[in-house]
Amino acid sequence: MIPLDGSPLAEGALPRATALARRWNAELLLVRVCDPSASVAPELSPGLREKMLDLSRNSAIEYLSQVQLRYPDINIRCRHSLGRPRQEIARLSAEEHCDLIVMVSHARKGAERWLLGSVAEGVLRRATCPILLLRSGETDPAPFSRILVPLDGSQTSLTVLERLQPFLEGQTQVQLFQSSGFDPHDLALSEDSEALQHCLDQMATQLREITLGDCQLEVAVDHGEPARAILQWAETHPCQLIAMSTLGRSGDPSLWLGSVTEKVARNAPCAVLACPAR
């Protein structure tokens, strides 16, 4: 599924999504959700309100048809809907049994390279299928050559590996990463350095036991609060994709999503694949 709102920003998902569709021989579902509360003033008369809604529907149908014509070699369907985009996109993806939602998030300068828009953030919290969130301006549809997979030591966080397989190419490098959760500042004051190093060694040993088909996995461990450690590692060890589960050690999707996955998605220097474990 590719949610579109008619803007060049949203259409930025098309190069990557169409490349994946060709590679996987997959069907694309183009979706345009119109929010009546945002486009139609509540004080309008019922007759005029309905007329405005009809215009909105017709405009959505025409727009999606025009986008569809750009890709005659791909099997594409279109759907339009009225409602709150963040809710309707998630609902339609479940109704259509989508395997993946591809969408672009808002760009941001400075320390926060990009920031989830309200729609993308709402979909991320509600969708029951994986979501590929792309940075604004990313136009290269080439396969991801280096993928970072953050884990937390739980079995549920490993479910992302099941969803990652279709993204792997012959030369794709996958690195498993885990953080201890210890604050580096506090560690500098600690005298028990051997025990702390033993903690990292144990995590690395457990990560080396993980397999992903024939893919050669790299392993990295570090100290730090998980979300911050993941982002710092991605900055200093450039990757094209961060793939992670939205359910981790806590077993509570809202806690894991709110504390780690969502923070990473908000500030990541690259695309993010968020995979619900349920």
mmCIF file of C-alpha atoms in Angstrom:
data_model
loop_
_atom_site.group_PDB
_atom_site.id
_atom_site.type_symbol
_atom_site.label_atom_id
_atom_site.label_comp_id
_atom_site.label_asym_id
_atom_site.label_seq_id
_atom_site.Cartn_x
_atom_site.Cartn_y
_atom_site.Cartn_z
ATOM 1 C CA MET A 1 0.000 0.000 0.000
ATOM 2 C CA ILE A 2 1.108 3.532 -0.845
ATOM 3 C CA PRO A 3 -0.924 6.256 0.878
ATOM 4 C CA LEU A 4 -0.986 9.396 -1.281
ATOM 5 C CA ASP A 5 -2.348 12.855 -0.548
ATOM 6 C CA GLY A 6 -1.531 14.532 -3.851
ATOM 7 C CA SER A 7 1.701 16.103 -2.602
ATOM 8 C CA PRO A 8 5.214 15.578 -4.027
ATOM 9 C CA LEU A 9 6.267 14.533 -0.515
ATOM 10 C CA ALA A 10 3.894 11.561 -0.430
ATOM 11 C CA GLU A 11 4.736 10.628 -4.030
ATOM 12 C CA GLY A 12 8.340 10.277 -2.902
ATOM 13 C CA ALA A 13 7.403 6.727 -1.864
ATOM 14 C CA LEU A 14 6.660 5.729 -5.470
ATOM 15 C CA PRO A 15 10.234 5.038 -6.710
ATOM 16 C CA ARG A 16 10.988 2.652 -3.854
ATOM 17 C CA ALA A 17 7.535 1.034 -3.807
ATOM 18 C CA THR A 18 7.398 0.452 -7.566
ATOM 19 C CA ALA A 19 10.913 -1.025 -7.515
ATOM 20 C CA LEU A 20 9.860 -3.449 -4.775
ATOM 21 C CA ALA A 21 6.672 -4.333 -6.671
ATOM 22 C CA ARG A 22 8.676 -5.217 -9.771
ATOM 23 C CA ARG A 23 11.225 -7.225 -7.770
ATOM 24 C CA TRP A 24 8.566 -9.152 -5.853
ATOM 25 C CA ASN A 25 5.961 -9.288 -8.656
ATOM 26 C CA ALA A 26 3.610 -7.678 -6.154
ATOM 27 C CA GLU A 27 0.395 -5.733 -6.526
ATOM 28 C CA LEU A 28 0.412 -2.062 -5.551
ATOM 29 C CA LEU A 29 -2.557 -0.498 -3.810
ATOM 30 C CA LEU A 30 -2.699 3.290 -4.166
ATOM 31 C CA VAL A 31 -4.821 4.892 -1.454
ATOM 32 C CA ARG A 32 -6.144 8.427 -1.123
ATOM 33 C CA VAL A 33 -7.970 9.255 2.102
ATOM 34 C CA CYS A 34 -9.877 12.536 2.263
ATOM 35 C CA ASP A 35 -10.613 13.949 5.685
ATOM 36 C CA PRO A 36 -14.078 15.595 5.609
ATOM 37 C CA SER A 37 -13.413 17.467 8.830
ATOM 38 C CA ALA A 38 -10.393 19.111 7.263
ATOM 39 C CA SER A 39 -11.808 19.823 3.817
ATOM 40 C CA VAL A 40 -15.459 20.650 4.451
ATOM 41 C CA ALA A 41 -16.550 23.392 6.824
ATOM 42 C CA PRO A 42 -19.050 22.104 9.434
ATOM 43 C CA GLU A 43 -21.340 25.120 8.967
ATOM 44 C CA LEU A 44 -22.185 24.194 5.365
ATOM 45 C CA SER A 45 -25.726 23.081 4.551
ATOM 46 C CA PRO A 46 -26.190 19.303 4.164
ATOM 47 C CA GLY A 47 -26.744 19.634 0.404
ATOM 48 C CA LEU A 48 -23.648 21.728 -0.203
ATOM 49 C CA ARG A 49 -21.621 19.570 2.141
ATOM 50 C CA GLU A 50 -22.535 16.438 0.167
ATOM 51 C CA LYS A 51 -21.671 18.212 -3.074
ATOM 52 C CA MET A 52 -18.254 19.136 -1.702
ATOM 53 C CA LEU A 53 -17.682 15.559 -0.595
ATOM 54 C CA ASP A 54 -18.572 14.320 -4.087
ATOM 55 C CA LEU A 55 -16.041 16.729 -5.550
ATOM 56 C CA SER A 56 -13.440 15.427 -3.119
ATOM 57 C CA ARG A 57 -14.183 11.809 -4.085
ATOM 58 C CA ASN A 58 -14.035 12.554 -7.806
ATOM 59 C CA SER A 59 -10.793 14.455 -7.395
ATOM 60 C CA ALA A 60 -9.265 11.525 -5.506
ATOM 61 C CA ILE A 61 -10.361 9.030 -8.168
ATOM 62 C CA GLU A 62 -8.945 11.180 -10.978
ATOM 63 C CA TYR A 63 -5.670 11.736 -9.156
ATOM 64 C CA LEU A 64 -5.122 8.054 -8.380
ATOM 65 C CA SER A 65 -5.927 7.106 -11.970
ATOM 66 C CA GLN A 66 -3.310 9.543 -13.242
ATOM 67 C CA VAL A 67 -0.680 8.067 -10.925
ATOM 68 C CA GLN A 68 -1.659 4.559 -12.005
ATOM 69 C CA LEU A 69 -1.080 5.418 -15.678
ATOM 70 C CA ARG A 70 2.569 6.213 -14.943
ATOM 71 C CA TYR A 71 3.307 2.537 -14.272
ATOM 72 C CA PRO A 72 1.668 0.392 -16.990
ATOM 73 C CA ASP A 73 3.994 -2.542 -16.240
ATOM 74 C CA ILE A 74 2.806 -2.952 -12.636
ATOM 75 C CA ASN A 75 -0.420 -4.464 -11.350
ATOM 76 C CA ILE A 76 -2.026 -1.509 -9.571
ATOM 77 C CA ARG A 77 -5.365 -1.027 -7.851
ATOM 78 C CA CYS A 78 -6.719 2.207 -6.414
ATOM 79 C CA ARG A 79 -8.932 2.913 -3.435
ATOM 80 C CA HIS A 80 -10.234 6.139 -2.029
ATOM 81 C CA SER A 81 -11.913 6.681 1.289
ATOM 82 C CA LEU A 82 -13.324 9.365 3.559
ATOM 83 C CA GLY A 83 -12.151 9.632 7.132
ATOM 84 C CA ARG A 84 -9.150 10.375 9.287
ATOM 85 C CA PRO A 85 -6.082 9.312 7.255
ATOM 86 C CA ARG A 86 -4.150 7.856 10.182
ATOM 87 C CA GLN A 87 -7.092 5.599 11.042
ATOM 88 C CA GLU A 88 -8.325 4.823 7.525
ATOM 89 C CA ILE A 89 -4.899 3.874 6.179
ATOM 90 C CA ALA A 90 -4.415 1.360 8.986
ATOM 91 C CA ARG A 91 -7.964 0.045 8.579
ATOM 92 C CA LEU A 92 -7.675 -0.346 4.815
ATOM 93 C CA SER A 93 -4.302 -2.069 5.089
ATOM 94 C CA ALA A 94 -5.879 -4.695 7.360
ATOM 95 C CA GLU A 95 -8.987 -5.009 5.202
ATOM 96 C CA GLU A 96 -6.848 -5.489 2.083
ATOM 97 C CA HIS A 97 -4.431 -7.876 3.846
ATOM 98 C CA CYS A 98 -1.483 -5.721 2.838
ATOM 99 C CA ASP A 99 2.006 -7.094 3.403
ATOM 100 C CA LEU A 100 3.649 -3.681 3.553
ATOM 101 C CA ILE A 101 2.826 0.021 3.772
ATOM 102 C CA VAL A 102 5.339 2.360 2.123
ATOM 103 C CA MET A 103 5.162 6.039 2.987
ATOM 104 C CA VAL A 104 7.327 9.134 3.357
ATOM 105 C CA SER A 105 7.628 11.131 6.526
ATOM 106 C CA HIS A 106 8.180 14.860 6.899
ATOM 107 C CA ALA A 107 11.665 16.268 6.479
ATOM 108 C CA ARG A 108 13.414 18.096 9.273
ATOM 109 C CA LYS A 109 16.739 19.921 9.449
ATOM 110 C CA GLY A 110 19.275 19.983 12.226
ATOM 111 C CA ALA A 111 19.738 17.356 14.902
ATOM 112 C CA GLU A 112 16.423 15.741 13.978
ATOM 113 C CA ARG A 113 16.964 14.730 10.351
ATOM 114 C CA TRP A 114 13.301 13.980 9.891
ATOM 115 C CA LEU A 115 10.231 13.945 12.066
ATOM 116 C CA LEU A 116 7.174 11.756 11.776
ATOM 117 C CA GLY A 117 4.163 13.639 10.545
ATOM 118 C CA SER A 118 0.908 13.154 12.398
ATOM 119 C CA VAL A 119 -0.418 10.775 9.734
ATOM 120 C CA ALA A 120 2.704 8.610 9.565
ATOM 121 C CA GLU A 121 2.917 8.481 13.350
ATOM 122 C CA GLY A 122 -0.750 7.522 13.634
ATOM 123 C CA VAL A 123 -0.376 4.752 11.061
ATOM 124 C CA LEU A 124 2.769 3.488 12.781
ATOM 125 C CA ARG A 125 0.824 3.093 16.008
ATOM 126 C CA ARG A 126 -2.185 1.386 14.438
ATOM 127 C CA ALA A 127 -1.048 -0.759 11.504
ATOM 128 C CA THR A 128 -0.856 -4.518 11.856
ATOM 129 C CA CYS A 129 1.531 -4.979 8.918
ATOM 130 C CA PRO A 130 5.114 -3.728 8.467
ATOM 131 C CA ILE A 131 5.610 -0.075 7.538
ATOM 132 C CA LEU A 132 8.524 1.163 5.481
ATOM 133 C CA LEU A 133 9.083 4.819 6.391
ATOM 134 C CA LEU A 134 11.248 6.697 3.906
ATOM 135 C CA ARG A 135 13.085 9.970 4.344
ATOM 136 C CA SER A 136 11.871 12.893 2.323
ATOM 137 C CA GLY A 137 13.986 13.292 -0.807
ATOM 138 C CA GLU A 138 15.080 9.650 -0.956
ATOM 139 C CA THR A 139 14.740 8.742 -4.635
ATOM 140 C CA ASP A 140 17.227 5.895 -5.067
ATOM 141 C CA PRO A 141 15.212 2.659 -5.447
ATOM 142 C CA ALA A 142 18.288 0.421 -5.344
ATOM 143 C CA PRO A 143 18.134 -2.503 -2.889
ATOM 144 C CA PHE A 144 19.258 -1.717 0.643
ATOM 145 C CA SER A 145 22.916 -2.686 0.818
ATOM 146 C CA ARG A 146 23.411 -2.339 4.576
ATOM 147 C CA ILE A 147 20.697 -3.001 7.145
ATOM 148 C CA LEU A 148 20.850 -2.417 10.890
ATOM 149 C CA VAL A 149 18.618 -4.640 13.050
ATOM 150 C CA PRO A 150 18.281 -3.485 16.687
ATOM 151 C CA LEU A 151 17.308 -6.234 19.140
ATOM 152 C CA ASP A 152 16.677 -6.273 22.889
ATOM 153 C CA GLY A 153 17.407 -9.912 23.741
ATOM 154 C CA SER A 154 13.772 -11.025 23.613
ATOM 155 C CA GLN A 155 12.239 -13.558 21.231
ATOM 156 C CA THR A 156 9.573 -11.072 20.175
ATOM 157 C CA SER A 157 12.169 -8.573 18.941
ATOM 158 C CA LEU A 158 13.519 -11.319 16.661
ATOM 159 C CA THR A 159 10.275 -11.446 14.665
ATOM 160 C CA VAL A 160 11.585 -8.615 12.497
ATOM 161 C CA LEU A 161 14.021 -11.085 10.915
ATOM 162 C CA GLU A 162 11.108 -13.042 9.435
ATOM 163 C CA ARG A 163 9.935 -9.904 7.629
ATOM 164 C CA LEU A 164 13.401 -8.866 6.524
ATOM 165 C CA GLN A 165 14.089 -11.780 4.177
ATOM 166 C CA PRO A 166 12.422 -10.268 1.054
ATOM 167 C CA PHE A 167 14.606 -7.165 1.329
ATOM 168 C CA LEU A 168 17.846 -9.139 1.180
ATOM 169 C CA GLU A 169 19.942 -9.236 -1.975
ATOM 170 C CA GLY A 170 23.157 -11.111 -2.679
ATOM 171 C CA GLN A 171 25.426 -8.363 -1.351
ATOM 172 C CA THR A 172 23.228 -7.110 1.477
ATOM 173 C CA GLN A 173 25.034 -6.707 4.791
ATOM 174 C CA VAL A 174 22.973 -7.167 7.950
ATOM 175 C CA GLN A 175 24.221 -6.045 11.340
ATOM 176 C CA LEU A 176 22.530 -7.062 14.587
ATOM 177 C CA PHE A 177 22.801 -4.448 17.306
ATOM 178 C CA GLN A 178 21.975 -4.507 21.006
ATOM 179 C CA SER A 179 22.440 -1.929 23.728
ATOM 180 C CA SER A 180 23.010 -2.676 27.391
ATOM 181 C CA GLY A 181 20.783 0.196 28.477
ATOM 182 C CA PHE A 182 23.467 1.522 30.831
ATOM 183 C CA ASP A 183 24.192 5.245 30.674
ATOM 184 C CA PRO A 184 27.780 5.815 29.411
ATOM 185 C CA HIS A 185 28.146 8.767 31.795
ATOM 186 C CA ASP A 186 27.312 6.573 34.775
ATOM 187 C CA LEU A 187 29.653 3.885 33.484
ATOM 188 C CA ALA A 188 32.542 6.342 33.489
ATOM 189 C CA LEU A 189 32.069 6.658 37.248
ATOM 190 C CA SER A 190 31.843 2.917 37.792
ATOM 191 C CA GLU A 191 34.757 0.879 39.095
ATOM 192 C CA ASP A 192 33.351 -2.449 37.945
ATOM 193 C CA SER A 193 34.553 -2.276 34.337
ATOM 194 C CA GLU A 194 35.151 -6.023 34.075
ATOM 195 C CA ALA A 195 31.532 -6.835 34.922
ATOM 196 C CA LEU A 196 30.278 -4.274 32.432
ATOM 197 C CA GLN A 197 32.476 -5.670 29.676
ATOM 198 C CA HIS A 198 31.269 -9.158 30.565
ATOM 199 C CA CYS A 199 27.711 -7.912 30.014
ATOM 200 C CA LEU A 200 28.588 -6.754 26.491
ATOM 201 C CA ASP A 201 30.434 -9.994 25.767
ATOM 202 C CA GLN A 202 27.398 -12.034 26.785
ATOM 203 C CA MET A 203 25.118 -9.991 24.542
ATOM 204 C CA ALA A 204 27.510 -10.412 21.611
ATOM 205 C CA THR A 205 27.681 -14.174 22.189
ATOM 206 C CA GLN A 206 23.884 -14.453 22.130
ATOM 207 C CA LEU A 207 23.648 -12.363 18.966
ATOM 208 C CA ARG A 208 26.173 -14.622 17.200
ATOM 209 C CA GLU A 209 23.821 -17.570 17.726
ATOM 210 C CA ILE A 210 21.146 -15.898 15.555
ATOM 211 C CA THR A 211 20.878 -16.980 11.912
ATOM 212 C CA LEU A 212 19.126 -15.502 8.898
ATOM 213 C CA GLY A 213 19.200 -18.028 6.080
ATOM 214 C CA ASP A 214 22.510 -17.866 4.216
ATOM 215 C CA CYS A 215 23.055 -14.228 5.131
ATOM 216 C CA GLN A 216 26.297 -13.459 6.940
ATOM 217 C CA LEU A 217 25.349 -11.482 10.042
ATOM 218 C CA GLU A 218 27.568 -8.928 11.746
ATOM 219 C CA VAL A 219 27.236 -8.306 15.468
ATOM 220 C CA ALA A 220 27.629 -5.074 17.434
ATOM 221 C CA VAL A 221 26.936 -4.210 21.081
ATOM 222 C CA ASP A 222 27.275 -0.973 22.987
ATOM 223 C CA HIS A 223 26.189 0.828 26.134
ATOM 224 C CA GLY A 224 23.529 3.539 26.243
ATOM 225 C CA GLU A 225 19.791 4.074 26.364
ATOM 226 C CA PRO A 226 18.449 1.889 23.506
ATOM 227 C CA ALA A 227 16.928 4.504 21.196
ATOM 228 C CA ARG A 228 19.856 6.893 21.564
ATOM 229 C CA ALA A 229 22.398 4.098 21.158
ATOM 230 C CA ILE A 230 20.692 2.862 17.986
ATOM 231 C CA LEU A 231 20.651 6.339 16.450
ATOM 232 C CA GLN A 232 24.268 7.042 17.369
ATOM 233 C CA TRP A 233 25.371 3.725 15.924
ATOM 234 C CA ALA A 234 23.445 4.385 12.688
ATOM 235 C CA GLU A 235 25.110 7.791 12.396
ATOM 236 C CA THR A 236 28.656 6.498 12.898
ATOM 237 C CA HIS A 237 28.143 3.250 10.951
ATOM 238 C CA PRO A 238 26.060 4.381 7.939
ATOM 239 C CA CYS A 239 23.239 2.103 6.855
ATOM 240 C CA GLN A 240 20.385 2.404 4.363
ATOM 241 C CA LEU A 241 17.721 0.799 6.542
ATOM 242 C CA ILE A 242 16.980 0.254 10.223
ATOM 243 C CA ALA A 243 14.628 -2.695 10.690
ATOM 244 C CA MET A 244 13.042 -3.332 14.068
ATOM 245 C CA SER A 245 10.041 -4.846 15.780
ATOM 246 C CA THR A 246 7.425 -2.660 17.424
ATOM 247 C CA LEU A 247 7.137 -5.158 20.277
ATOM 248 C CA GLY A 248 10.051 -5.984 22.530
ATOM 249 C CA ARG A 249 11.050 -7.256 25.940
ATOM 250 C CA SER A 250 8.241 -5.508 27.794
ATOM 251 C CA GLY A 251 5.568 -7.364 25.820
ATOM 252 C CA ASP A 252 3.574 -4.144 25.748
ATOM 253 C CA PRO A 253 3.470 -2.706 22.188
ATOM 254 C CA SER A 254 2.707 0.785 23.437
ATOM 255 C CA LEU A 255 5.749 0.826 25.727
ATOM 256 C CA TRP A 256 8.185 -0.580 23.182
ATOM 257 C CA LEU A 257 6.843 1.575 20.383
ATOM 258 C CA GLY A 258 6.759 4.719 22.442
ATOM 259 C CA SER A 259 10.159 4.299 24.040
ATOM 260 C CA VAL A 260 12.280 2.895 21.222
ATOM 261 C CA THR A 261 10.827 2.305 17.754
ATOM 262 C CA GLU A 262 8.996 5.603 17.550
ATOM 263 C CA LYS A 263 12.027 7.556 18.770
ATOM 264 C CA VAL A 264 14.218 5.848 16.191
ATOM 265 C CA ALA A 265 11.674 6.491 13.433
ATOM 266 C CA ARG A 266 11.503 10.168 14.378
ATOM 267 C CA ASN A 267 15.248 10.768 14.239
ATOM 268 C CA ALA A 268 16.784 8.086 12.017
ATOM 269 C CA PRO A 269 19.263 9.165 9.327
ATOM 270 C CA CYS A 270 17.838 6.550 6.940
ATOM 271 C CA ALA A 271 14.704 4.574 6.117
ATOM 272 C CA VAL A 272 13.017 2.582 8.900
ATOM 273 C CA LEU A 273 11.135 -0.709 8.610
ATOM 274 C CA ALA A 274 8.808 -1.071 11.622
ATOM 275 C CA CYS A 275 7.346 -4.550 12.004
ATOM 276 C CA PRO A 276 4.495 -5.338 14.411
ATOM 277 C CA ALA A 277 5.251 -8.603 16.178
ATOM 278 C CA ARG A 278 1.575 -9.528 16.464
#
